[in-house]
Short mmCIF file of C-alpha atoms in Angstrom, two decimals:
data_model
loop_
_atom_site.label_atom_id
_atom_site.label_comp_id
_atom_site.label_asym_id
_atom_site.label_seq_id
_atom_site.Cartn_x
_atom_site.Cartn_y
_atom_site.Cartn_z
CA MET A 1 95.39 89.25 63.05
CA SER A 2 97.54 92.30 63.13
CA PHE A 3 100.11 92.77 65.90
CA LEU A 4 98.23 95.68 67.42
CA THR A 5 94.92 93.70 67.55
CA LEU A 6 96.77 90.75 69.03
CA PHE A 7 98.42 93.03 71.63
CA TYR A 8 95.02 94.51 72.68
CA ASN A 9 93.20 91.22 72.82
CA ILE A 10 95.91 89.32 74.73
CA LEU A 11 96.03 91.99 77.38
CA LEU A 12 92.31 92.72 77.64
CA ASN A 13 90.57 89.68 76.34
CA PRO A 14 93.13 86.89 76.88
CA SER A 15 91.05 83.80 77.45
CA GLU A 16 88.95 84.10 74.33
CA THR A 17 91.92 85.15 72.15
CA MET A 18 94.14 82.21 73.32
CA LEU A 19 91.25 79.75 72.76
CA ASP A 20 90.78 81.07 69.26
CA ILE A 21 94.51 80.75 68.54
CA SER A 22 94.59 77.22 70.03
CA ASP A 23 91.49 76.02 68.12
CA GLY A 24 92.74 77.61 64.94
CA ALA A 25 89.87 80.05 64.73
CA ALA A 26 92.29 82.93 64.69
CA SER A 27 94.77 83.28 61.88
CA LYS A 28 98.19 81.84 62.87
CA ASP A 29 99.98 83.81 60.12
CA ARG A 30 103.10 85.50 61.49
CA LEU A 31 102.07 84.40 65.06
CA LEU A 32 105.38 82.72 65.80
CA GLY A 33 107.20 85.76 64.38
CA TYR A 34 105.24 88.07 66.66
CA ALA A 35 105.97 85.67 69.61
CA THR A 36 109.68 85.77 68.86
CA LEU A 37 109.63 89.57 68.68
CA ILE A 38 107.81 89.82 72.05
CA VAL A 39 110.22 87.47 73.77
CA LEU A 40 113.15 89.45 72.35
CA VAL A 41 111.75 92.80 73.46
CA VAL A 42 110.72 91.56 76.95
CA SER A 43 114.19 89.96 77.39
CA ALA A 44 115.86 93.14 76.23
CA LEU A 45 113.90 95.15 78.80
CA GLY A 46 115.12 92.69 81.38
CA GLY A 47 118.64 93.52 80.27
CA ILE A 48 118.08 97.22 80.56
CA TYR A 49 116.45 97.09 83.98
CA SER A 50 118.84 94.41 85.40
CA PRO A 51 119.65 95.15 89.08
CA PHE A 52 123.29 94.64 88.08
CA ASN A 53 123.22 97.71 85.76
CA ALA A 54 124.96 100.44 87.81
CA THR A 55 125.42 102.60 84.75
CA ALA A 56 124.61 102.43 81.04
CA ALA A 57 128.15 101.18 80.30
CA GLY A 58 128.08 98.24 77.90
CA LEU A 59 124.30 98.32 77.65
CA PRO A 60 123.99 97.13 73.97
CA PHE A 61 125.93 94.01 74.84
CA LYS A 62 123.85 93.37 77.91
CA ILE A 63 120.67 93.81 75.88
CA LEU A 64 122.04 91.38 73.21
CA LEU A 65 122.96 88.85 75.83
CA ALA A 66 119.53 89.17 77.53
CA GLY A 67 117.81 88.75 74.19
CA ILE A 68 119.67 85.58 73.34
CA SER A 69 119.22 84.01 76.82
CA GLY A 70 115.54 85.07 76.77
CA LEU A 71 114.97 83.24 73.47
CA LEU A 72 116.82 80.10 74.73
CA CYS A 73 114.81 80.21 77.97
CA TRP A 74 111.54 80.53 76.07
CA VAL A 75 112.27 77.53 73.80
CA PHE A 76 113.40 75.54 76.84
CA THR A 77 110.22 76.34 78.81
CA GLY A 78 108.04 75.49 75.77
CA THR A 79 109.84 72.19 75.25
CA VAL A 80 109.51 71.17 78.90
CA ILE A 81 105.79 71.86 78.81
CA ALA A 82 105.31 70.12 75.49
CA THR A 83 107.28 67.11 76.71
CA THR A 84 105.34 66.94 79.96
CA ALA A 85 102.09 67.09 78.07
CA TYR A 86 103.21 64.44 75.60
CA VAL A 87 104.22 62.11 78.49
CA PHE A 88 100.67 62.38 79.82
CA GLY A 89 99.12 61.82 76.48
CA LYS A 90 98.02 65.38 75.79
CA ASN A 91 98.45 66.43 72.19
CA GLY A 92 98.95 70.06 71.45
CA ARG A 93 100.98 71.75 68.75
CA PRO A 94 104.44 72.94 69.92
CA GLN A 95 103.97 76.07 67.86
CA THR A 96 100.80 76.87 69.80
CA ILE A 97 102.36 76.53 73.24
CA LEU A 98 105.44 78.43 72.09
CA SER A 99 103.30 81.27 70.72
CA LEU A 100 100.93 81.43 73.68
CA THR A 101 103.68 81.41 76.37
CA ALA A 102 105.43 84.17 74.49
CA LEU A 103 102.23 86.22 74.38
CA ALA A 104 101.86 85.56 78.16
CA THR A 105 104.93 87.69 78.73
CA MET A 106 103.26 90.73 77.14
CA PRO A 107 102.45 92.45 80.47
CA TRP A 108 106.19 92.82 81.11
CA LEU A 109 106.27 95.35 78.27
CA PHE A 110 104.92 97.76 80.90
CA LEU A 111 107.96 97.25 83.13
CA PRO A 112 109.61 100.52 81.92
CA VAL A 113 106.49 102.39 83.06
CA ALA A 114 106.74 100.87 86.53
CA MET A 115 110.50 101.69 86.67
CA LEU A 116 109.78 105.34 86.01
CA PHE A 117 108.37 105.59 89.49
CA LYS A 118 111.44 104.07 91.10
CA PRO A 119 113.51 107.32 91.40
CA LEU A 120 110.65 109.28 92.97
CA GLY A 121 111.51 108.64 96.62
CA SER A 122 110.16 105.89 98.85
CA VAL A 123 106.59 106.29 97.75
CA GLY A 124 107.60 106.02 94.10
CA TYR A 125 109.71 102.97 94.97
CA GLY A 126 106.73 101.35 96.59
CA VAL A 127 104.53 102.07 93.59
CA ALA A 128 107.16 100.63 91.30
CA ILE A 129 107.27 97.43 93.36
CA ILE A 130 103.47 97.10 93.44
CA ILE A 131 103.22 97.57 89.68
CA SER A 132 106.03 95.08 89.06
CA LEU A 133 104.31 92.49 91.29
CA GLY A 134 101.07 93.17 89.40
CA LEU A 135 102.80 92.58 86.10
CA TRP A 136 104.27 89.39 87.43
CA ALA A 137 100.84 88.17 88.54
CA TRP A 138 99.25 89.21 85.26
CA SER A 139 101.90 87.39 83.28
CA THR A 140 101.65 84.29 85.43
CA ILE A 141 97.82 84.17 84.95
CA LEU A 142 98.32 84.53 81.14
CA PHE A 143 100.93 81.69 81.23
CA LEU A 144 98.45 79.36 83.04
CA MET A 145 95.80 80.38 80.48
CA ALA A 146 98.30 79.47 77.68
CA VAL A 147 98.80 75.95 79.09
CA LYS A 148 95.09 75.50 79.75
CA HIS A 149 93.94 76.50 76.25
CA THR A 150 96.75 74.70 74.37
CA TYR A 151 95.99 71.31 76.00
CA HIS A 152 92.34 71.93 76.94
CA LEU A 153 92.85 71.30 80.66
CA THR A 154 90.89 72.21 83.77
CA LEU A 155 92.37 74.86 86.07
CA GLU A 156 93.33 72.17 88.67
CA ARG A 157 95.20 70.17 86.01
CA VAL A 158 96.91 73.30 84.73
CA LEU A 159 98.20 74.15 88.20
CA LEU A 160 99.43 70.57 88.60
CA ALA A 161 101.01 70.51 85.18
CA THR A 162 102.89 73.73 85.64
CA SER A 163 104.14 72.70 89.04
CA LEU A 164 105.30 69.30 87.75
CA PRO A 165 108.53 70.54 86.22
CA ILE A 166 109.46 72.22 89.51
CA LEU A 167 108.67 68.99 91.45
CA MET A 168 110.61 67.02 88.82
CA THR A 169 113.62 69.32 89.30
CA PHE A 170 113.68 68.53 93.03
CA LEU A 171 113.47 64.87 92.15
CA GLY A 172 116.27 65.27 89.66
CA ILE A 173 118.45 67.04 92.30
CA ALA A 174 117.72 64.32 94.84
CA TRP A 175 118.55 61.66 92.25
CA VAL A 176 121.92 63.24 91.27
CA SER A 177 122.92 63.92 94.84
CA GLY A 178 121.93 60.32 95.75
CA PHE A 179 124.36 59.15 93.09
CA PHE A 180 127.26 61.19 94.61
CA ILE A 181 126.38 60.21 98.18
CA ASN A 182 126.52 56.55 97.26
CA LEU A 183 129.76 57.06 95.32
CA PHE A 184 131.40 58.64 98.38
CA LYS A 185 130.07 55.80 100.55
CA PHE A 186 131.93 53.30 98.33
CA LEU A 187 135.10 55.35 98.15
CA SER A 188 135.38 56.19 101.84
CA MET B 1 85.69 104.31 64.09
CA ASN B 2 84.97 100.50 64.07
CA LYS B 3 85.89 98.18 66.96
CA ASN B 4 89.04 96.82 65.34
CA HIS B 5 90.38 100.30 64.65
CA GLN B 6 89.59 101.35 68.18
CA GLN B 7 91.50 98.34 69.56
CA GLN B 8 94.46 99.12 67.34
CA PHE B 9 94.42 102.76 68.46
CA ILE B 10 94.45 101.76 72.16
CA ALA B 11 97.19 99.20 71.54
CA MET B 12 99.28 101.82 69.75
CA GLY B 13 98.88 104.22 72.63
CA LEU B 14 100.01 101.60 75.14
CA LEU B 15 103.02 100.62 73.10
CA ALA B 16 103.97 104.34 72.63
CA LEU B 17 103.69 104.78 76.46
CA CYS B 18 106.07 101.81 76.92
CA LEU B 19 108.50 103.15 74.31
CA ILE B 20 108.62 106.61 75.94
CA ALA B 21 109.21 104.92 79.35
CA VAL B 22 112.12 102.93 77.87
CA VAL B 23 113.81 106.04 76.43
CA LEU B 24 113.39 107.87 79.74
CA GLY B 25 114.78 104.82 81.61
CA VAL B 26 117.88 104.60 79.44
CA ILE B 27 118.48 108.41 79.77
CA GLN B 28 118.14 108.09 83.55
CA LEU B 29 120.54 105.12 83.62
CA ALA B 30 123.01 107.09 81.46
CA SER B 31 123.09 110.02 83.93
CA LYS B 32 123.55 107.68 86.93
CA PRO B 33 126.73 108.40 88.96
CA THR B 34 128.62 105.65 90.89
CA ASP B 35 129.58 105.41 94.48
CA VAL B 36 133.27 105.84 95.14
CA LYS B 37 135.00 103.70 97.71
CA ALA B 38 138.57 103.87 98.87
CA SER B 39 139.13 100.47 97.44
CA GLY B 40 138.32 101.82 94.01
CA SER B 41 135.31 99.52 93.54
CA GLU B 42 132.12 101.02 92.22
CA GLN B 43 128.55 100.38 93.26
CA PRO B 44 125.27 101.78 91.93
CA GLY B 45 124.89 105.48 92.82
CA GLY B 46 121.90 107.00 94.51
CA LYS B 47 121.26 109.97 92.32
CA ARG B 48 117.54 110.69 92.03
CA LEU B 49 115.66 111.97 89.02
CA LEU B 50 113.92 114.54 91.07
CA GLY B 51 116.10 115.95 93.76
CA GLY B 52 117.94 113.35 95.83
CA ASP B 53 119.50 112.33 99.13
CA SER B 54 122.44 114.14 100.78
CA ARG B 55 125.74 113.05 99.47
CA LEU B 56 129.33 113.99 98.97
CA ALA B 57 130.75 114.71 95.54
CA TYR B 58 133.94 113.12 94.33
CA ILE B 59 135.65 115.13 91.62
CA SER B 60 139.01 114.05 90.23
CA ILE B 61 141.77 116.17 88.59
CA GLU B 62 144.23 114.06 86.73
CA GLY B 63 147.12 114.74 84.41
CA MET B 64 148.26 118.13 83.33
CA ILE B 65 146.03 121.04 84.36
CA MET B 66 145.30 122.89 81.14
CA GLU B 67 142.56 123.91 78.79
CA GLU B 68 142.89 122.04 75.59
CA ALA B 69 140.92 122.78 72.44
CA THR B 70 138.97 119.54 72.68
CA GLU B 71 135.36 119.90 73.54
CA SER B 72 133.13 117.36 75.30
CA SER B 73 131.26 115.40 72.69
CA PRO B 74 129.47 112.05 72.51
CA PHE B 75 132.82 110.65 71.23
CA ALA B 76 135.32 112.16 73.63
CA SER B 77 135.51 113.47 77.20
CA GLU B 78 136.84 116.94 77.85
CA PRO B 79 140.16 117.32 79.74
CA SER B 80 140.07 116.36 83.44
CA SER B 81 140.74 119.87 84.68
CA VAL B 82 138.10 121.47 82.42
CA ARG B 83 135.55 118.91 83.53
CA ALA B 84 136.53 119.46 87.16
CA ARG B 85 136.08 123.25 86.87
CA LYS B 86 132.56 122.79 85.53
CA LEU B 87 131.61 120.10 88.13
CA LEU B 88 132.92 122.26 90.94
CA TYR B 89 130.51 125.07 90.05
CA TYR B 90 127.66 122.46 89.58
CA ALA B 91 128.46 121.00 92.96
CA ALA B 92 128.39 124.39 94.55
CA LYS B 93 124.80 124.97 93.39
CA ASP B 94 123.59 121.35 93.89
CA PRO B 95 121.56 121.24 97.08
CA SER B 96 121.92 117.46 97.40
CA ILE B 97 125.71 117.89 97.57
CA LYS B 98 126.88 118.52 101.16
CA GLY B 99 130.56 118.51 100.58
CA VAL B 100 133.18 118.02 97.83
CA LEU B 101 136.23 115.76 97.75
CA ILE B 102 138.79 116.70 95.09
CA ARG B 103 141.10 113.91 94.25
CA LEU B 104 144.39 115.25 92.82
CA ASN B 105 146.83 113.29 90.77
CA SER B 106 148.61 115.96 88.76
CA PRO B 107 152.02 117.55 88.34
CA GLY B 108 150.37 120.94 87.80
CA GLY B 109 149.90 122.84 84.57
CA THR B 110 149.23 126.23 83.17
CA VAL B 111 148.83 129.30 85.33
CA GLY B 112 145.46 130.49 84.13
CA MET B 113 143.73 127.11 84.37
CA SER B 114 145.20 126.47 87.86
CA GLN B 115 143.87 129.86 88.96
CA GLU B 116 140.44 128.99 87.58
CA LEU B 117 140.41 125.79 89.45
CA TYR B 118 141.51 127.58 92.66
CA ASN B 119 138.65 130.01 92.26
CA ALA B 120 136.15 127.20 91.58
CA VAL B 121 137.26 125.44 94.78
CA LEU B 122 136.93 128.73 96.71
CA ALA B 123 133.36 129.14 95.28
CA VAL B 124 132.48 125.74 96.63
CA ARG B 125 134.19 126.38 99.97
CA LYS B 126 131.96 129.44 100.51
CA VAL B 127 128.90 127.23 100.65
CA LYS B 128 130.05 123.74 101.58
CA PRO B 129 133.15 122.00 102.87
CA VAL B 130 135.93 120.95 100.47
CA VAL B 131 138.68 118.39 101.20
CA ALA B 132 141.51 117.82 98.80
CA SER B 133 142.94 114.28 98.69
CA MET B 134 146.30 113.82 97.01
CA GLY B 135 147.31 110.67 95.16
CA ASP B 136 150.79 110.05 93.84
CA VAL B 137 151.59 113.56 92.75
CA ALA B 138 149.81 116.88 93.50
CA ALA B 139 152.51 119.43 92.81
CA SER B 140 152.70 123.04 91.78
CA GLY B 141 149.39 124.01 90.07
CA ALA B 142 147.77 120.91 91.54
CA TYR B 143 148.91 121.97 95.03
CA TYR B 144 147.77 125.54 94.30
CA THR B 145 144.29 124.13 93.57
CA ALA B 146 144.36 122.07 96.77
CA ALA B 147 145.37 125.08 98.83
CA ALA B 148 141.90 126.55 98.29
CA ALA B 149 140.28 123.58 100.15
CA ASP B 150 139.28 123.48 103.81
CA LYS B 151 141.61 120.51 104.43
CA ILE B 152 144.37 118.86 102.57
CA VAL B 153 145.01 115.08 102.97
CA ALA B 154 148.09 113.43 101.40
CA ASN B 155 149.71 110.00 101.53
CA PRO B 156 153.04 109.86 103.33
CA GLY B 157 154.70 109.31 99.93
CA THR B 158 152.75 111.83 97.87
CA LEU B 159 154.94 114.28 95.96
CA THR B 160 153.63 117.73 96.48
CA ALA B 161 154.59 121.47 96.86
CA SER B 162 156.83 122.53 93.94
CA ILE B 163 155.71 126.04 94.60
CA GLY B 164 157.24 128.07 91.80
CA VAL B 165 156.95 129.07 88.24
CA ILE B 166 158.92 127.77 85.26
CA LEU B 167 159.29 129.06 81.73
CA GLN B 168 161.66 127.49 79.22
CA SER B 169 162.67 128.07 75.69
CA VAL B 170 165.36 126.97 73.25
CA ASN B 171 168.18 129.00 71.76
CA ALA B 172 169.02 127.26 68.51
CA GLN B 173 170.84 130.27 67.02
CA GLN B 174 174.15 128.47 66.49
CA LEU B 175 172.49 125.34 65.06
CA MET B 176 170.36 127.30 62.66
CA ASN B 177 172.87 129.94 61.58
CA ASP B 178 176.21 128.20 61.69
CA LYS B 179 175.37 124.57 61.03
CA LEU B 180 172.30 124.75 58.87
CA GLY B 181 172.70 128.24 57.45
CA VAL B 182 169.14 129.10 58.20
CA LYS B 183 168.49 132.80 59.11
CA ALA B 184 165.21 134.05 60.41
CA ILE B 185 163.71 137.22 58.91
CA THR B 186 161.65 139.02 61.57
CA ILE B 187 159.49 142.09 60.95
CA LYS B 188 157.95 143.24 64.21
CA SER B 189 155.90 146.08 65.66
CA GLY B 190 157.73 146.27 68.95
CA GLN B 191 160.95 145.20 70.56
CA PHE B 192 159.36 142.36 72.54
CA LYS B 193 157.15 140.93 69.79
CA ASP B 194 159.51 138.04 69.01
CA ILE B 195 160.48 137.42 72.59
CA LEU B 196 161.94 133.90 73.12
CA SER B 197 162.60 133.44 69.46
CA PRO B 198 164.81 130.36 69.07
CA TYR B 199 166.77 132.07 66.23
CA ARG B 200 168.63 134.49 68.57
CA GLN B 201 169.98 135.20 71.99
CA PRO B 202 167.45 136.88 74.27
CA THR B 203 168.35 140.50 75.13
CA ASP B 204 168.78 141.71 78.66
CA ALA B 205 165.61 143.71 78.39
CA GLU B 206 163.71 140.60 77.38
CA LEU B 207 165.17 138.52 80.19
CA LYS B 208 164.26 141.24 82.67
CA LEU B 209 160.73 141.42 81.37
CA LEU B 210 160.33 137.61 81.55
CA GLN B 211 161.81 137.45 85.01
CA ASN B 212 159.34 140.15 86.09
CA ILE B 213 156.46 138.02 84.72
CA ILE B 214 157.83 134.89 86.52
CA ASP B 215 158.25 136.84 89.79
CA THR B 216 154.71 138.29 89.60
CA SER B 217 153.30 134.89 88.85
CA TYR B 218 155.25 133.43 91.73
CA LYS B 219 153.96 136.09 94.08
CA GLN B 220 150.41 135.36 92.96
CA PHE B 221 151.07 131.61 93.58
CA LEU B 222 152.54 132.10 97.03
CA ALA B 223 149.90 134.69 98.09
CA ALA B 224 147.14 132.33 97.10
CA VAL B 225 148.64 129.37 98.87
CA ILE B 226 149.11 131.48 102.02
CA ASP B 227 145.65 132.82 101.77
CA GLY B 228 144.16 129.36 101.27
CA ARG B 229 146.16 127.77 104.11
CA THR B 230 145.61 130.54 106.68
CA LYS B 231 141.91 131.18 105.93
CA GLY B 232 139.97 131.01 109.16
CA MET B 233 143.04 131.21 111.36
CA ASN B 234 142.58 133.75 114.12
CA ASP B 235 145.75 133.30 116.08
CA ALA B 236 148.18 135.82 114.47
CA GLU B 237 151.29 134.17 115.96
CA LYS B 238 150.38 130.76 114.66
CA LYS B 239 149.40 132.28 111.32
CA ASN B 240 152.80 134.01 110.95
CA GLU B 241 154.62 130.82 111.92
CA LEU B 242 152.73 128.87 109.24
CA ILE B 243 153.50 131.54 106.66
CA GLN B 244 157.17 131.38 107.50
CA ARG B 245 157.21 127.62 107.15
CA ILE B 246 155.45 127.78 103.82
CA VAL B 247 157.77 130.41 102.50
CA SER B 248 160.81 128.42 103.56
CA VAL B 249 159.87 125.61 101.16
CA ALA B 250 158.36 127.78 98.45
CA ASP B 251 161.50 127.61 96.29
CA GLY B 252 160.28 125.20 93.68
CA ARG B 253 161.32 122.10 95.68
CA VAL B 254 159.20 118.98 95.71
CA VAL B 255 158.13 117.94 99.22
CA ILE B 256 157.12 114.45 100.20
CA GLY B 257 153.77 114.04 102.02
CA GLU B 258 155.24 113.15 105.43
CA GLU B 259 157.37 116.27 105.31
CA ALA B 260 154.48 118.42 103.92
CA VAL B 261 152.47 117.85 107.10
CA LYS B 262 155.35 119.01 109.27
CA VAL B 263 155.76 122.18 107.16
CA GLY B 264 152.06 122.89 107.19
CA LEU B 265 151.45 122.44 103.50
CA VAL B 266 149.18 119.48 104.27
CA ASP B 267 146.83 119.01 107.17
CA GLU B 268 146.72 115.23 107.62
CA LEU B 269 148.31 112.06 106.31
CA GLY B 270 145.96 109.55 104.78
CA GLY B 271 144.34 108.23 101.68
CA LEU B 272 140.91 108.54 100.13
CA GLU B 273 139.19 106.84 103.02
CA GLU B 274 140.60 109.24 105.60
CA ALA B 275 139.80 112.22 103.39
CA LYS B 276 136.23 110.91 103.11
CA GLY B 277 135.99 110.63 106.89
CA ILE B 278 137.21 114.22 107.36
CA LEU B 279 134.77 115.52 104.77
CA GLN B 280 131.83 113.64 106.32
CA LYS B 281 132.59 115.27 109.66
CA LEU B 282 132.97 118.76 108.15
CA ALA B 283 129.70 118.38 106.19
CA ALA B 284 127.86 117.05 109.21
CA LYS B 285 128.96 119.96 111.28
CA ARG B 286 128.15 122.57 108.59
CA PHE B 287 124.72 121.15 107.75
CA ASN B 288 123.76 119.70 111.17
CA ILE B 289 123.62 116.14 109.94
CA ALA B 290 123.21 113.67 112.87
CA ARG B 291 124.89 110.65 111.19
CA PRO B 292 127.83 111.72 109.06
CA GLU B 293 128.57 108.15 108.04
CA LYS B 294 125.35 108.12 106.04
CA LEU B 295 126.75 110.70 103.66
CA THR B 296 127.91 108.64 100.70
CA LEU B 297 130.74 109.66 98.49
CA GLN B 298 129.70 109.53 94.84
CA GLU B 299 131.54 110.23 91.67
CA TYR B 300 130.16 113.52 90.44
CA ASP B 301 130.43 113.30 86.69
CA THR B 302 127.68 114.02 84.25
CA SER B 303 129.75 113.50 81.12
CA PHE B 304 128.80 110.38 79.21
CA THR B 305 130.40 109.39 75.92
CA ILE B 306 129.33 106.94 73.27
CA TRP B 307 132.34 104.76 74.35
CA ASP B 308 130.95 104.48 77.86
CA PHE B 309 127.70 103.27 76.34
CA PHE B 310 129.60 100.42 74.65
CA GLY B 311 131.63 99.78 77.81
CA MET B 312 134.89 101.05 76.31
CA GLY B 313 135.20 104.42 77.99
CA ALA B 314 137.87 103.86 80.59
CA ASN B 315 140.78 105.06 78.53
CA VAL B 316 138.88 108.08 77.19
CA LYS B 317 137.66 109.11 80.63
CA ILE B 318 140.90 108.58 82.48
CA PRO B 319 143.51 110.35 80.34
CA ALA B 320 146.26 109.91 82.96
CA LEU B 321 145.87 106.13 82.90
CA ALA B 322 145.80 106.08 79.12
CA LYS B 323 149.06 108.03 79.02
CA GLN B 324 150.73 105.64 81.47
CA ALA B 325 149.62 102.70 79.33
CA ASN B 326 151.17 104.35 76.25
CA ALA B 327 154.36 104.96 78.17
CA LEU B 328 154.84 101.22 78.43
CA THR B 329 154.84 100.81 74.67
CA SER B 330 156.55 104.00 73.44
CA PRO B 331 160.15 105.27 74.00
CA PRO B 332 160.52 107.93 76.73
CA GLN B 333 160.45 111.56 75.65
CA MET B 334 163.68 113.25 76.74
CA ILE B 335 162.14 116.69 76.37
CA PRO B 336 161.16 118.31 79.65
CA ALA B 337 157.48 119.07 80.08
CA SER B 338 158.13 122.79 80.25
CA LEU B 339 159.66 122.67 76.76
CA ARG B 340 156.76 120.72 75.38
CA TYR B 341 154.72 123.74 76.50
CA ALA B 342 157.52 126.23 75.68
CA ASN B 343 157.30 130.00 76.03
CA GLN B 344 154.63 130.07 78.65
CA PRO B 345 154.94 130.27 82.42
CA LEU B 346 153.90 127.01 84.08
CA TRP B 347 153.00 126.08 87.61
CA MET B 348 154.24 122.67 87.11
CA MET B 349 156.64 120.07 88.48
CA GLU B 350 159.25 119.37 85.83
CA SER B 351 159.07 115.94 84.26
CA TYR B 352 160.48 114.10 81.30
CA ARG B 353 157.56 111.90 80.55
#
């Protein structure tokens, strides 16, 4: 599958395309390469349109930094999902979840188009916000689809599975803070 | 066209759209100015791609006022005074700019360039208020530039005035002839063609001619200062009194900010924040703006170099600071500034750095 075909199908026919990739019906040649490229480009766009960018000063470094952190974030997210799935006995290839979660970020490629409206007064600002929220929703739906098709889950299970890391984070914070609270109790 | 080709064509179009949007976004970011606060901190500016909100322009003039041969390029900024002249005319025409604050930190410079800056400030003053804020030094040509503004604000310790003209040269006749045995051969079309030649004593006629140039230049300087300071004053008695006070210190002396207010060379004591407040009030009055505090002061600078893009533009964009940094690592130059720019009249406070 060429990059352009993949780009078209993920945006306009995502469910079927992701299922094909997950089941191995679609060719996985260069898929991880495409996925890495998409993550890099989307992260770089995040660097360009960062709210902390007052001017273009130092932009290449910011883009480089955003690209590296984006890649790390992507691998971390994929690892967390794959680990959670493994714990619950679901087998899916790590490459598949990595590729599909990367493809799920594709709508963010349209962020520059949304940002073009931002300088056009308050109406343009509103349009930019609405488009950005739309891109966020679109990308989230694709992300849920990626998890669904990689591990062949129902929608309810997908929602539970994706919220588990968040819930586990809260548990982790409570556990660590509990340790320090008890430590202070002994020391005081 | 089969389905696959059609899909690829649509995908290519969408990607091209994104790419164009990225390029436009980066260009827009590159032309974004920054808010200027008295503390010196910078925040994102509010310049809009199409038109924009009402704002006040901050234009700085630093270092020697002169027109160097360097042109603005992606690799280097043009001299501060050249950039300021250009920006003043832009600001005069920019409808979103409701007032201009000129920040001066300069010992002065060449006569022609100072006059051009003065005229540029006057051009702005015709259509919107201008306030000059003085930093450490705003002397001679820099004071001349400030005199064109509606109001002048200086710090109590600012060094200003130095109203006068200086021209220096070197007579190395004895050194060249007696010590080194070097004699100049001069073939000239007129008696004044080799005026201020370092190989001989200047003649009386030459000294008279040069003194005449200096006197004329001084008269231009004084007249412009008086004109700028008394513009809009209707009370003839007060006007004459102010002129007398200005003339009394117009002998080349440097005047400290606190004294300059008493003499009438400066309107108010204060820093950038006070100058901004005065400009906000003047602009609000001129353009009937209900809430002057809403007028933000923004750095008005459209120049953008490749160094800025890589976050290394500070030294290139602020030549005065770069020179100060160099002064810490290099031995002092014991040659007065007027001799470094020898044989030309200068509206400049003499310095040895």
